[in-house]
Coordinates of N, CA and C and ligand atoms in Angstrom, one line a residue:
X68 N -24.6 -3.5 43.4 CA -24.5 -3.1 42.0 C -23.1 -3.3 41.4
X69 N -23.0 -3.8 40.2 CA -21.7 -4.0 39.6 C -21.0 -2.7 39.3
X70 N -19.7 -2.8 39.4 CA -18.9 -1.6 39.3 C -17.6 -1.9 38.4
X71 N -17.2 -0.9 37.6 CA -15.9 -1.0 37.0 C -14.9 0.0 37.7
X72 N -13.8 -0.5 38.1 CA -12.7 0.3 38.7 C -12.5 1.5 37.8
X73 N -12.6 2.7 38.3 CA -12.5 3.9 37.4 C -12.2 5.1 38.2
X74 N -11.9 6.2 37.5 CA -11.7 7.5 38.2 C -12.8 8.4 37.7
X75 N -13.3 9.3 38.5 CA -12.8 9.6 39.9 C -13.4 8.7 40.9
X76 N -14.3 7.8 40.6 CA -14.8 6.8 41.5 C -15.4 5.7 40.7
X77 N -15.7 4.5 41.2 CA -16.2 3.4 40.4 C -17.4 3.7 39.5
X78 N -17.3 3.1 38.3 CA -18.4 3.3 37.4 C -19.5 2.3 37.6
X79 N -20.7 2.8 37.9 CA -21.8 1.9 38.3 C -22.4 1.2 37.0
X80 N -21.8 0.1 36.6 CA -22.1 -0.4 35.2 C -23.4 -1.2 35.2
X81 N -24.2 -1.0 34.2 CA -25.4 -1.8 33.9 C -25.1 -2.6 32.6
X82 N -24.7 -3.8 32.7 CA -24.2 -4.5 31.6 C -25.2 -4.7 30.5
X83 N -26.5 -4.7 30.8 CA -27.6 -4.8 29.8 C -27.9 -3.5 29.1
X84 N -27.2 -2.4 29.5 CA -27.4 -1.1 28.9 C -26.1 -0.5 28.3
X85 N -25.1 -1.3 28.2 CA -23.8 -0.9 27.9 C -23.4 -1.2 26.4
X86 N -22.7 -0.2 25.8 CA -22.2 -0.4 24.4 C -20.8 0.2 24.4
X87 N -20.0 -0.3 23.4 CA -18.7 0.3 23.1 C -18.8 1.2 21.9
X88 N -18.3 2.4 21.9 CA -18.3 3.2 20.7 C -16.8 3.6 20.4
X89 N -16.4 3.2 19.2 CA -15.1 3.3 18.7 C -15.1 4.5 17.7
X90 N -14.4 5.6 18.1 CA -14.4 6.8 17.3 C -13.3 6.9 16.3
X91 N -13.7 6.9 15.0 CA -12.8 7.4 13.9 C -11.4 6.7 13.8
X92 N -11.4 5.4 14.0 CA -10.1 4.7 13.9 C -9.8 4.4 12.4
X93 N -9.7 5.5 11.6 CA -9.6 5.5 10.2 C -8.2 5.6 9.7
X94 N -7.9 5.1 8.5 CA -6.6 5.3 7.9 C -6.2 6.8 7.8
X95 N -7.2 7.6 7.5 CA -6.9 9.1 7.4 C -6.3 9.7 8.6
X96 N -6.5 9.1 9.8 CA -5.9 9.7 11.0 C -4.7 8.9 11.4
X97 N -4.4 7.8 10.9 CA -3.4 6.9 11.4 C -2.3 6.6 10.4
X98 N -2.4 6.9 9.2 CA -1.4 6.6 8.2 C -0.8 7.8 7.5
X99 N 0.4 7.7 7.1 CA 1.0 8.8 6.3 C 0.2 9.1 5.0
X100 N 0.1 10.3 4.7 CA -0.7 10.7 3.5 C -2.2 10.9 3.7
X101 N -2.6 10.8 5.0 CA -4.0 11.0 5.3 C -4.3 12.4 5.8
X102 N -5.5 12.6 6.4 CA -5.9 13.9 6.9 C -5.0 14.3 8.1
X103 N -4.8 13.4 9.0 CA -4.1 13.8 10.2 C -2.7 14.2 9.9
X104 N -2.0 13.5 9.0 CA -0.7 13.8 8.5 C -0.7 15.2 7.8
X105 N -1.7 15.4 7.0 CA -1.8 16.6 6.2 C -1.8 17.9 7.1
X106 N -2.3 17.7 8.3 CA -2.4 18.8 9.3 C -1.0 19.0 10.0
X107 N -0.1 18.1 9.7 CA 1.3 18.3 10.2 C 1.5 17.4 11.5
X108 N 0.7 16.4 11.7 CA 0.8 15.6 12.9 C 1.6 14.3 12.7
X109 N 2.2 13.8 13.8 CA 2.9 12.6 13.9 C 1.8 11.5 14.1
X110 N 1.5 10.8 13.0 CA 0.4 9.8 13.1 C 0.8 8.5 13.7
X111 N 2.1 8.3 13.9 CA 2.5 7.0 14.5 C 2.0 6.8 15.9
X112 N 1.7 7.9 16.6 CA 1.1 7.8 18.0 C -0.3 7.1 17.9
X113 N -1.0 7.2 16.8 CA -2.3 6.7 16.7 C -2.2 5.1 16.5
X114 N -1.3 4.7 15.7 CA -1.2 3.2 15.4 C -0.8 2.4 16.7
X115 N -0.2 3.1 17.6 CA 0.3 2.4 18.8 C -0.9 1.9 19.7
X116 N -2.0 2.5 19.6 CA -3.1 2.1 20.4 C -4.0 1.0 19.8
X117 N -3.7 0.6 18.6 CA -4.5 -0.4 17.9 C -4.7 -1.7 18.7
X118 N -3.6 -2.3 19.2 CA -3.8 -3.5 20.0 C -4.8 -3.4 21.2
X119 N -4.7 -2.2 21.9 CA -5.6 -2.1 23.0 C -7.1 -1.8 22.5
X120 N -7.2 -1.1 21.4 CA -8.6 -0.9 20.9 C -9.1 -2.3 20.4
X121 N -8.2 -3.1 19.8 CA -8.7 -4.4 19.3 C -9.1 -5.3 20.4
X122 N -8.4 -5.3 21.5 CA -8.8 -6.3 22.6 C -10.1 -5.8 23.3
X123 N -10.2 -4.5 23.3 CA -11.5 -3.9 23.9 C -12.7 -4.3 23.0
X124 N -12.5 -4.2 21.7 CA -13.6 -4.6 20.8 C -13.9 -6.1 20.9
X125 N -12.8 -6.9 21.0 CA -13.0 -8.3 21.1 C -13.7 -8.7 22.4
X126 N -13.4 -8.0 23.5 CA -14.1 -8.2 24.7 C -15.6 -8.0 24.7
X127 N -15.9 -6.9 24.0 CA -17.4 -6.6 23.9 C -18.0 -7.6 23.0
X128 N -17.4 -8.0 21.9 CA -18.0 -9.0 21.0 C -18.1 -10.3 21.8
X129 N -17.1 -10.7 22.5 CA -17.2 -12.0 23.3 C -18.3 -12.0 24.3
X130 N -18.5 -10.8 24.9 CA -19.6 -10.6 25.9 C -21.0 -10.5 25.3
X131 N -21.0 -10.4 24.0 CA -22.3 -10.2 23.3 C -22.9 -8.8 23.4
X132 N -22.0 -7.8 23.7 CA -22.4 -6.4 23.9 C -22.2 -5.6 22.6
X133 N -23.0 -4.6 22.3 CA -22.9 -3.9 21.1 C -21.6 -3.1 20.9
X134 N -21.1 -3.2 19.7 CA -19.9 -2.4 19.3 C -20.4 -1.4 18.2
X135 N -20.2 -0.1 18.4 CA -20.6 0.9 17.4 C -19.3 1.6 16.9
X136 N -19.2 1.7 15.6 CA -18.0 2.4 15.1 C -18.5 3.7 14.4
X137 N -17.6 4.7 14.5 CA -17.9 6.0 13.8 C -16.8 6.3 12.8
X138 N -17.1 7.0 11.8 CA -16.2 7.5 10.7 C -16.4 9.0 10.5
X139 N -15.4 9.8 10.6 CA -15.5 11.2 10.1 C -15.4 11.2 8.6
X140 N -16.4 11.6 7.9 CA -16.3 11.6 6.5 C -17.4 12.5 5.9
X141 N -17.2 12.8 4.6 CA -18.1 13.7 3.9 C -18.6 13.1 2.6
X142 N -19.7 13.7 2.1 CA -20.2 13.2 0.8 C -19.2 13.7 -0.3
X143 N -19.2 12.9 -1.4 CA -18.3 13.3 -2.5 C -18.5 14.7 -3.1
X144 N -19.8 15.2 -3.0 CA -20.1 16.5 -3.6 C -19.8 17.6 -2.5
X145 N -19.3 17.2 -1.4 CA -18.9 18.1 -0.3 C -20.1 18.9 0.3
X146 N -21.3 18.5 0.0 CA -22.5 19.3 0.4 C -22.7 19.3 1.9
X147 N -22.0 18.4 2.6 CA -22.1 18.4 4.1 C -20.8 18.9 4.7
X148 N -20.0 19.6 3.9 CA -18.7 20.1 4.4 C -18.8 21.6 4.4
X149 N -19.0 22.2 5.6 CA -19.0 23.7 5.6 C -17.7 24.3 5.2
X150 N -17.7 25.4 4.4 CA -16.4 26.0 4.1 C -15.6 26.3 5.3
X151 N -16.2 26.6 6.4 CA -15.5 26.9 7.6 C -14.6 25.7 8.1
X152 N -15.1 24.5 7.7 CA -14.3 23.3 8.1 C -13.2 23.1 7.0
X153 N -13.6 23.1 5.8 CA -12.7 22.8 4.7 C -11.5 23.8 4.6
X154 N -11.8 25.1 5.0 CA -10.8 26.1 4.8 C -9.9 26.3 6.1
X155 N -10.2 25.6 7.1 CA -9.5 25.8 8.4 C -8.0 25.5 8.3
X156 N -7.2 26.3 8.9 CA -5.8 26.0 9.0 C -5.1 26.1 7.7
X157 N -4.0 25.5 7.6 CA -3.2 25.5 6.4 C -2.7 24.1 6.0
X158 N -3.6 23.2 5.8 CA -3.2 21.8 5.6 C -2.6 21.6 4.2
X159 N -1.7 20.6 4.1 CA -1.1 20.3 2.9 C -2.2 19.8 1.9
X160 N -3.1 19.1 2.4 CA -4.3 18.6 1.6 C -5.5 18.9 2.4
X161 N -6.5 19.4 1.7 CA -7.8 19.8 2.3 C -8.7 18.6 2.2
X162 N -9.8 18.6 3.0 CA -10.8 17.6 2.9 C -11.4 17.6 1.5
X163 N -11.5 16.5 0.8 CA -12.0 16.4 -0.5 C -10.9 16.4 -1.6
X164 N -9.7 16.8 -1.2 CA -8.6 16.8 -2.2 C -8.1 15.4 -2.4
X165 N -7.5 15.2 -3.6 CA -7.0 13.8 -4.0 C -5.6 13.6 -3.3
X166 N -5.5 12.6 -2.4 CA -4.3 12.3 -1.8 C -3.8 10.9 -2.2
X167 N -2.7 10.4 -1.5 CA -2.2 9.1 -1.9 C -3.2 8.0 -1.6
X168 N -4.2 8.2 -0.7 CA -5.1 7.1 -0.3 C -6.5 7.5 -0.8
X169 N -6.6 8.3 -1.9 CA -7.9 8.7 -2.4 C -8.2 10.1 -1.9
X170 N -9.5 10.5 -2.1 CA -9.9 11.9 -1.7 C -10.0 11.9 -0.1
X171 N -9.4 12.9 0.5 CA -9.3 13.0 1.9 C -10.7 13.1 2.6
X172 N -10.9 12.1 3.5 CA -12.1 12.1 4.4 C -13.4 12.1 3.6
X173 N -13.4 11.4 2.4 CA -14.6 11.3 1.6 C -15.1 9.9 1.7
X174 N -16.4 9.7 1.9 CA -17.1 8.4 2.0 C -16.6 7.5 0.8
X175 N -16.2 6.3 1.2 CA -15.9 5.3 0.2 C -14.5 5.3 -0.3
X176 N -13.7 6.3 0.0 CA -12.3 6.3 -0.4 C -11.5 5.4 0.5
X177 N -10.4 4.9 -0.1 CA -9.6 3.9 0.7 C -9.1 4.5 2.1
X178 N -8.6 5.8 2.0 CA -8.1 6.4 3.2 C -9.1 6.7 4.3
X179 N -10.4 6.7 3.9 CA -11.4 7.0 4.9 C -11.9 5.8 5.6
X180 N -11.4 4.6 5.1 CA -11.9 3.3 5.8 C -11.3 3.2 7.2
X181 N -12.0 2.4 8.0 CA -11.5 2.0 9.3 C -10.3 1.1 9.1
X182 N -9.3 1.2 10.0 CA -8.1 0.4 9.9 C -8.5 -1.1 9.8
X183 N -7.9 -1.9 8.9 CA -8.3 -3.3 8.7 C -8.3 -4.1 10.0
X184 N -7.3 -3.9 10.9 CA -7.3 -4.7 12.1 C -8.5 -4.4 13.0
X185 N -9.2 -3.3 12.8 CA -10.3 -2.9 13.6 C -11.6 -2.9 12.8
X186 N -11.6 -3.6 11.7 CA -12.8 -3.5 10.8 C -14.1 -3.9 11.5
X187 N -15.1 -3.2 11.3 CA -16.4 -3.6 11.9 C -16.9 -4.9 11.3
X188 N -17.6 -5.7 12.1 CA -18.3 -6.9 11.6 C -19.5 -6.4 10.8
X189 N -20.0 -7.2 9.9 CA -21.2 -6.8 9.1 C -22.4 -6.5 10.0
X190 N -22.5 -7.2 11.1 CA -23.6 -7.0 12.0 C -23.5 -5.7 12.9
X191 N -22.3 -5.0 12.8 CA -22.1 -3.9 13.7 C -22.5 -2.6 13.0
X192 N -22.9 -1.6 13.8 CA -23.4 -0.3 13.3 C -22.2 0.6 13.1
X193 N -22.2 1.2 11.9 CA -21.1 2.2 11.6 C -21.9 3.5 11.3
X194 N -21.5 4.5 12.1 CA -22.1 5.9 12.0 C -21.1 6.7 11.2
X195 N -21.6 7.2 10.0 CA -20.8 8.2 9.3 C -21.2 9.6 9.7
X196 N -20.2 10.4 10.1 CA -20.5 11.7 10.7 C -19.7 12.8 10.1
X197 N -20.3 13.9 9.8 CA -19.7 15.0 9.1 C -19.0 16.0 10.1
X198 N -19.3 15.8 11.4 CA -18.7 16.7 12.4 C -17.7 16.0 13.3
X199 N -17.3 16.7 14.3 CA -16.4 16.1 15.3 C -17.2 15.2 16.2
X200 N -18.4 15.7 16.6 CA -19.3 14.9 17.5 C -20.1 13.9 16.7
X201 N -20.3 12.7 17.3 CA -21.0 11.7 16.6 C -22.5 11.8 16.6
X202 N -23.0 12.7 17.4 CA -24.5 12.9 17.5 C -24.9 14.0 16.5
X203 N -24.0 14.8 16.0 CA -24.4 15.9 15.1 C -24.7 15.3 13.7
X204 N -25.9 15.5 13.2 CA -26.3 15.2 11.8 C -26.1 13.7 11.6
X205 N -26.4 12.8 12.6 CA -26.3 11.4 12.4 C -27.5 10.7 13.0
X206 N -27.6 9.4 12.8 CA -28.7 8.6 13.4 C -28.3 8.0 14.8
X207 N -27.2 8.4 15.3 CA -26.7 7.7 16.6 C -27.7 7.7 17.7
X208 N -28.4 8.9 17.9 CA -29.3 8.9 19.0 C -30.5 7.9 18.9
X209 N -31.0 7.8 17.6 CA -32.1 6.8 17.4 C -31.5 5.4 17.6
X210 N -30.3 5.1 17.1 CA -29.7 3.8 17.3 C -29.6 3.4 18.7
X211 N -29.1 4.3 19.6 CA -29.0 4.0 21.0 C -30.3 3.8 21.7
X212 N -31.3 4.6 21.3 CA -32.6 4.5 21.9 C -33.2 3.1 21.5
X213 N -33.1 2.7 20.2 CA -33.7 1.4 19.8 C -33.0 0.3 20.5
X214 N -31.8 0.4 20.8 CA -31.0 -0.7 21.5 C -31.1 -0.6 23.0
X215 N -31.7 0.4 23.6 CA -31.9 0.6 25.0 C -30.6 0.9 25.7
X216 N -29.6 1.5 24.9 CA -28.3 1.8 25.5 C -28.4 3.0 26.4
X217 N -27.8 3.0 27.6 CA -27.7 4.1 28.5 C -26.3 4.5 28.9
X218 N -25.4 3.6 28.7 CA -24.0 3.8 29.1 C -23.1 3.5 27.9
X219 N -22.1 4.3 27.7 CA -21.1 4.2 26.6 C -19.7 4.1 27.1
X220 N -19.0 3.1 26.6 CA -17.5 3.1 26.8 C -16.9 3.6 25.5
X221 N -16.0 4.6 25.7 CA -15.4 5.2 24.5 C -13.9 4.8 24.3
X222 N -13.6 4.6 23.0 CA -12.3 4.4 22.5 C -12.1 5.2 21.2
X223 N -10.9 5.3 20.7 CA -10.7 6.0 19.4 C -9.9 7.3 19.5
X224 N -10.0 8.0 18.4 CA -9.2 9.2 18.2 C -10.0 10.4 17.7
X225 N -9.4 11.6 17.9 CA -8.4 11.9 18.9 C -9.1 12.3 20.2
X226 N -8.4 12.0 21.3 CA -9.0 12.2 22.6 C -9.7 13.5 22.8
X227 N -9.0 14.6 22.5 CA -9.5 15.9 22.8 C -10.4 16.5 21.7
X228 N -10.4 15.8 20.6 CA -11.3 16.4 19.5 C -12.5 15.5 19.4
X229 N -12.5 14.5 18.5 CA -13.8 13.8 18.3 C -14.3 12.9 19.5
X230 N -13.3 12.4 20.2 CA -13.8 11.6 21.4 C -14.4 12.5 22.4
X231 N -13.7 13.5 22.8 CA -14.2 14.4 23.9 C -15.5 15.1 23.4
X232 N -15.5 15.5 22.2 CA -16.8 16.2 21.7 C -17.9 15.3 21.8
X233 N -17.8 14.0 21.4 CA -18.9 13.0 21.4 C -19.2 12.7 22.9
X234 N -18.2 12.6 23.7 CA -18.5 12.3 25.2 C -19.4 13.5 25.7
X235 N -19.1 14.7 25.4 CA -19.9 15.8 25.9 C -21.3 15.8 25.3
X236 N -21.4 15.5 24.0 CA -22.7 15.4 23.4 C -23.5 14.3 24.1
X237 N -22.9 13.2 24.4 CA -23.6 12.1 25.0 C -24.0 12.4 26.4
X238 N -23.1 13.1 27.2 CA -23.3 13.5 28.5 C -24.6 14.3 28.6
X239 N -24.7 15.3 27.7 CA -25.8 16.2 27.7 C -27.1 15.5 27.3
X240 N -27.0 14.3 26.7 CA -28.2 13.6 26.3 C -28.6 12.5 27.3
X241 N -27.9 12.5 28.4 CA -28.2 11.6 29.5 C -27.5 10.3 29.6
X242 N -26.5 10.1 28.7 CA -25.7 8.9 28.7 C -24.5 9.0 29.8
X243 N -24.3 7.9 30.4 CA -23.1 7.8 31.3 C -21.9 7.3 30.5
X244 N -20.8 8.0 30.5 CA -19.7 7.8 29.6 C -18.4 7.4 30.4
X245 N -17.8 6.4 29.8 CA -16.5 5.9 30.4 C -15.5 5.9 29.3
X246 N -14.4 6.5 29.5 CA -13.3 6.6 28.5 C -12.2 5.5 28.8
X247 N -11.9 4.7 27.9 CA -10.8 3.6 28.0 C -9.5 4.3 27.8
X248 N -8.7 4.5 28.8 CA -7.5 5.3 28.7 C -6.5 4.9 27.7
X249 N -6.2 3.5 27.6 CA -5.1 3.1 26.7 C -5.7 2.9 25.3
X250 N -7.0 3.0 25.1 CA -7.6 2.8 23.8 C -8.0 4.1 23.1
X251 N -7.4 5.2 23.6 CA -7.6 6.5 23.0 C -6.3 7.2 22.9
X252 N -6.1 8.1 21.9 CA -4.9 8.8 21.7 C -5.1 10.1 21.0
X253 N -4.1 11.0 21.2 CA -4.1 12.3 20.6 C -2.8 12.4 19.9
X254 N -2.7 13.4 19.0 CA -1.4 13.7 18.4 C -0.5 14.4 19.4
X255 N -1.1 14.9 20.4 CA -0.4 15.7 21.5 C -0.5 15.0 22.8
X256 N 0.5 14.4 23.4 CA 0.3 13.7 24.6 C -0.2 14.6 25.8
X257 N 0.2 15.8 25.7 CA -0.3 16.7 26.8 C -1.8 17.0 26.7
X258 N -2.3 17.0 25.4 CA -3.8 17.2 25.2 C -4.6 15.9 25.7
X259 N -4.0 14.7 25.4 CA -4.7 13.5 25.9 C -4.7 13.6 27.5
X260 N -3.6 13.9 28.1 CA -3.6 14.0 29.6 C -4.6 15.0 30.1
X261 N -4.6 16.2 29.4 CA -5.6 17.2 29.9 C -7.0 16.8 29.6
X262 N -7.3 16.2 28.5 CA -8.7 15.7 28.2 C -9.1 14.7 29.3
X263 N -8.3 13.8 29.6 CA -8.6 12.8 30.6 C -8.9 13.5 32.0
X264 N -8.0 14.4 32.3 CA -8.2 15.1 33.6 C -9.5 15.9 33.6
X265 N -9.8 16.6 32.5 CA -11.0 17.5 32.5 C -12.3 16.7 32.5
X266 N -12.2 15.5 31.8 CA -13.4 14.7 31.7 C -13.9 14.2 33.1
X267 N -12.9 13.8 33.9 CA -13.2 13.2 35.2 C -13.2 14.1 36.4
X268 N -12.8 15.4 36.1 CA -12.7 16.4 37.2 C -14.1 16.7 37.7
X269 N -14.2 17.4 38.8 CA -15.5 17.9 39.4 C -16.5 16.7 39.5
X270 N -16.0 15.6 40.0 CA -16.9 14.5 40.2 C -17.5 13.9 39.0
X271 N -16.6 13.7 37.9 CA -17.0 13.1 36.6 C -18.0 14.0 35.9
X272 N -17.5 15.3 35.7 CA -18.4 16.3 35.1 C -18.8 15.9 33.7
X273 N -17.9 15.2 33.0 CA -18.3 14.7 31.6 C -18.4 13.2 31.7
X274 N -17.5 12.5 32.5 CA -17.6 11.1 32.5 C -16.5 10.5 33.4
X275 N -16.3 9.2 33.3 CA -15.3 8.4 34.0 C -14.2 8.1 33.1
X276 N -13.0 7.7 33.6 CA -12.0 7.1 32.8 C -11.5 5.8 33.5
X277 N -11.1 4.8 32.7 CA -10.8 3.5 33.3 C -9.7 2.8 32.4
X278 N -9.0 1.8 33.0 CA -8.1 1.1 32.2 C -8.8 0.0 31.4
X279 N -8.2 -0.4 30.3 CA -8.8 -1.4 29.4 C -9.0 -2.7 30.2
X280 N -7.9 -3.1 30.9 CA -8.0 -4.4 31.7 C -9.2 -4.4 32.7
X281 N -9.4 -3.3 33.3 CA -10.5 -3.3 34.3 C -11.9 -3.3 33.6
X282 N -12.0 -2.7 32.4 CA -13.3 -2.8 31.7 C -13.5 -4.2 31.2
X283 N -12.4 -4.8 30.7 CA -12.6 -6.2 30.1 C -12.9 -7.2 31.3
X284 N -12.3 -7.0 32.4 CA -12.6 -7.9 33.5 C -14.1 -7.8 33.9
X285 N -14.6 -6.6 33.9 CA -16.0 -6.4 34.3 C -17.0 -7.1 33.3
X286 N -16.7 -6.8 32.0 CA -17.7 -7.4 31.0 C -17.5 -8.9 30.8
X287 N -16.3 -9.4 31.2 CA -16.1 -10.9 31.0 C -17.0 -11.6 32.0
X288 N -17.4 -11.0 33.1 CA -18.2 -11.7 34.1 C -19.6 -11.2 34.2
X289 N -20.0 -10.5 33.1 CA -21.3 -9.8 33.1 C -22.4 -10.9 33.1
Ligands
TIU90 N1 -11.6 12.2 14.7 C1 -11.0 13.4 15.0 O1 -10.6 13.6 16.1 N2 -10.9 14.3 14.0 C2 -9.9 15.2 14.0 O2 -9.8 16.0 13.0 N3 -9.0 15.2 15.0 C3 -7.8 15.9 15.1 O3 -7.2 15.9 16.2 N4 -7.4 16.7 14.1

């Protein structure tokens, strides 16, 4: 059986069942004036992973494997935004407010778009999600079933929020999950490290973690 070098033990990869899911690589999380910055975060940490996310996406494209993108966003009328989410914390700008890149985390606004370097191809699926997890209130489950996907490689932001939430949702739905370590980031380095540790603890209780180079090497020879 083919394997990807991973922790806590090799990932038993089935190349014909594998897809990449890139979580929320949006301007709102990576650029000044967006949602991430409005929460008081240093967004420069996010832009630093763009080259690794990009080469992971390219590797999947070159191998002819599916690439799925997600975007955290809400309808302009905010009907899919619970007050409990809008009112959380004390952000400088709340979801739906007008910011320097348009309305924060609203579908179709410039700041809500995926970073141009990582833009989806027209042929690739983009899941718009109102929650942190990509399975909640989206068509993701149907898409994966239609494509016969059983294993997901994860990239994107933030490691302990939308990435980990989606990994846990996927794990409970029977998907085998592998997190690409250099292709994910948090605003808090200690939270990224903790998320990676807790995902792969207890014999991969949520999933595996691996280096981008090892994932790329495996799919190049699929
Ligand atoms: N995509 C995602 O992780 N949404 C967040 O709000 N993350 C934070 O860490 N705030």
